[in-house]
Short mmCIF file of C-alpha atoms in Angstrom, two decimals:
data_model
loop_
_atom_site.label_atom_id
_atom_site.label_comp_id
_atom_site.label_asym_id
_atom_site.label_seq_id
_atom_site.Cartn_x
_atom_site.Cartn_y
_atom_site.Cartn_z
CA UNK A 5 0.76 2.01 45.85
CA UNK A 6 3.90 0.03 45.00
CA UNK A 7 1.90 -2.47 42.99
CA UNK A 8 0.45 0.25 40.75
CA UNK A 9 3.96 1.65 40.24
CA UNK A 10 5.24 -1.78 39.21
CA UNK A 11 2.37 -2.31 36.77
CA UNK A 12 2.99 1.07 35.16
CA UNK A 13 6.71 0.33 34.95
CA UNK A 14 6.07 -3.12 33.41
CA UNK A 15 3.73 -1.59 30.81
CA UNK A 16 6.35 1.03 29.99
CA UNK A 17 9.01 -1.65 29.51
CA UNK A 18 6.68 -3.67 27.23
CA UNK A 19 6.04 -0.62 25.05
CA UNK A 20 9.75 0.10 24.74
CA UNK A 21 10.50 -3.54 23.90
CA UNK A 22 7.84 -3.54 21.17
CA UNK A 23 9.22 -0.33 19.65
CA UNK A 24 12.75 -1.70 19.80
CA UNK A 25 11.78 -4.91 18.01
CA UNK A 26 10.00 -2.90 15.28
CA UNK A 27 13.09 -0.73 14.78
CA UNK A 28 15.36 -3.77 14.58
CA UNK A 29 13.02 -5.40 12.06
CA UNK A 30 12.87 -2.17 10.01
CA UNK A 31 16.67 -1.93 9.90
CA UNK A 32 16.95 -5.57 8.89
CA UNK A 33 14.33 -5.27 6.14
CA UNK A 34 15.40 -1.80 4.94
CA UNK A 35 16.52 -2.83 1.45
CA UNK A 36 13.51 -5.09 1.00
CA UNK A 37 11.15 -2.23 1.87
CA UNK A 38 12.86 0.08 -0.65
CA UNK A 39 12.55 -2.46 -3.47
CA UNK A 40 8.97 -3.24 -2.46
CA UNK A 41 8.10 0.47 -2.63
CA UNK A 42 9.72 0.88 -6.03
CA UNK A 43 7.94 -2.21 -7.33
CA UNK A 44 4.61 -0.94 -6.06
CA UNK A 45 5.28 2.45 -7.63
CA UNK A 46 5.99 0.76 -10.97
CA UNK A 47 2.87 -1.37 -10.66
CA UNK A 48 0.71 1.66 -9.94
CA UNK A 49 2.29 3.60 -12.82
CA UNK A 50 1.74 0.84 -15.36
CA UNK A 51 -1.77 0.16 -14.13
CA UNK A 52 -2.64 3.79 -14.97
CA UNK A 53 -0.60 4.17 -18.17
CA UNK A 54 -1.67 0.94 -19.89
CA UNK A 55 -5.46 1.56 -19.96
CA UNK A 56 -4.87 5.20 -20.89
CA UNK A 57 -2.71 4.27 -23.88
CA UNK A 58 -5.07 1.49 -24.95
CA UNK A 59 -8.04 3.87 -24.77
CA UNK A 60 -6.13 6.48 -26.76
CA UNK A 61 -5.12 3.97 -29.44
CA UNK A 62 -8.68 2.67 -29.74
CA UNK A 63 -9.98 6.24 -29.96
CA UNK A 64 -7.52 7.15 -32.72
CA UNK A 65 -8.55 4.06 -34.67
CA UNK A 66 -12.27 4.85 -34.27
CA UNK A 67 -11.68 8.50 -35.30
CA UNK A 68 -9.84 7.45 -38.47
CA UNK A 69 -12.35 4.74 -39.43
CA UNK A 70 -15.56 6.57 -38.51
CA UNK A 71 -15.11 10.37 -38.62
CA UNK A 72 -17.62 12.29 -36.49
CA UNK A 73 -18.03 15.50 -34.53
CA UNK A 74 -17.18 13.63 -31.32
CA UNK A 75 -13.53 13.01 -30.50
CA UNK A 76 -13.39 9.37 -29.51
CA UNK A 77 -9.68 9.73 -28.86
CA UNK A 78 -10.24 12.19 -26.01
CA UNK A 79 -13.22 10.33 -24.58
CA UNK A 80 -11.52 6.94 -24.56
CA UNK A 81 -8.27 8.43 -23.28
CA UNK A 82 -10.18 9.96 -20.37
CA UNK A 83 -12.07 6.68 -19.82
CA UNK A 84 -8.80 4.74 -19.81
CA UNK A 85 -7.34 7.20 -17.33
CA UNK A 86 -10.30 6.78 -14.98
CA UNK A 87 -10.13 3.00 -15.33
CA UNK A 88 -6.38 3.07 -14.66
CA UNK A 89 -6.81 5.24 -11.56
CA UNK A 90 -9.47 2.88 -10.21
CA UNK A 91 -7.15 -0.04 -10.91
CA UNK A 92 -4.26 1.68 -9.10
CA UNK A 93 -6.53 2.53 -6.17
CA UNK A 94 -7.52 -1.15 -5.97
CA UNK A 95 -3.88 -2.31 -5.90
CA UNK A 96 -2.81 0.25 -3.30
CA UNK A 97 -5.75 -0.46 -1.01
CA UNK A 98 -5.09 -4.20 -1.32
CA UNK A 99 -1.42 -3.78 -0.40
CA UNK A 100 -2.34 -1.47 2.49
CA UNK A 101 -4.80 -4.05 3.83
CA UNK A 102 -2.11 -6.75 3.66
CA UNK A 103 0.38 -4.51 5.49
CA UNK A 104 -2.16 -3.71 8.22
CA UNK A 105 -2.99 -7.40 8.58
CA UNK A 106 0.71 -8.21 8.96
CA UNK A 107 1.18 -5.45 11.55
CA UNK A 108 -1.82 -6.66 13.54
CA UNK A 109 -0.46 -10.20 13.45
CA UNK A 110 2.95 -9.00 14.65
CA UNK A 111 1.46 -6.93 17.47
CA UNK A 112 -0.60 -9.92 18.63
CA UNK A 113 2.54 -12.08 18.63
CA UNK A 114 4.36 -9.43 20.66
CA UNK A 115 1.52 -9.33 23.17
CA UNK A 116 1.66 -13.13 23.49
CA UNK A 117 5.40 -12.97 24.20
CA UNK A 118 4.90 -10.48 27.01
#
């Protein structure tokens, strides 16, 4: 009975130590995380805006050079928007995968240290 109690207590202490080290690391890297988030936000914004504006500009040029019943401006603007959203989704999923990989690596290191 005492052995089970000690194992439970040791597991509890390990969990608290892991949470404490994560909090200390988060406090230490607080400014870096803020700038990283703002940079990622800017990257996502530009990755959506750039193809949308390029599509719009190309559509305006096509509409002025080759008049037709179809609005190339709207179609290419919409196409650029879709392309930009896919591009942003790619960047965000890539960054998320890197963050998860780093967290898994850190948790494995913490388990080794226990």
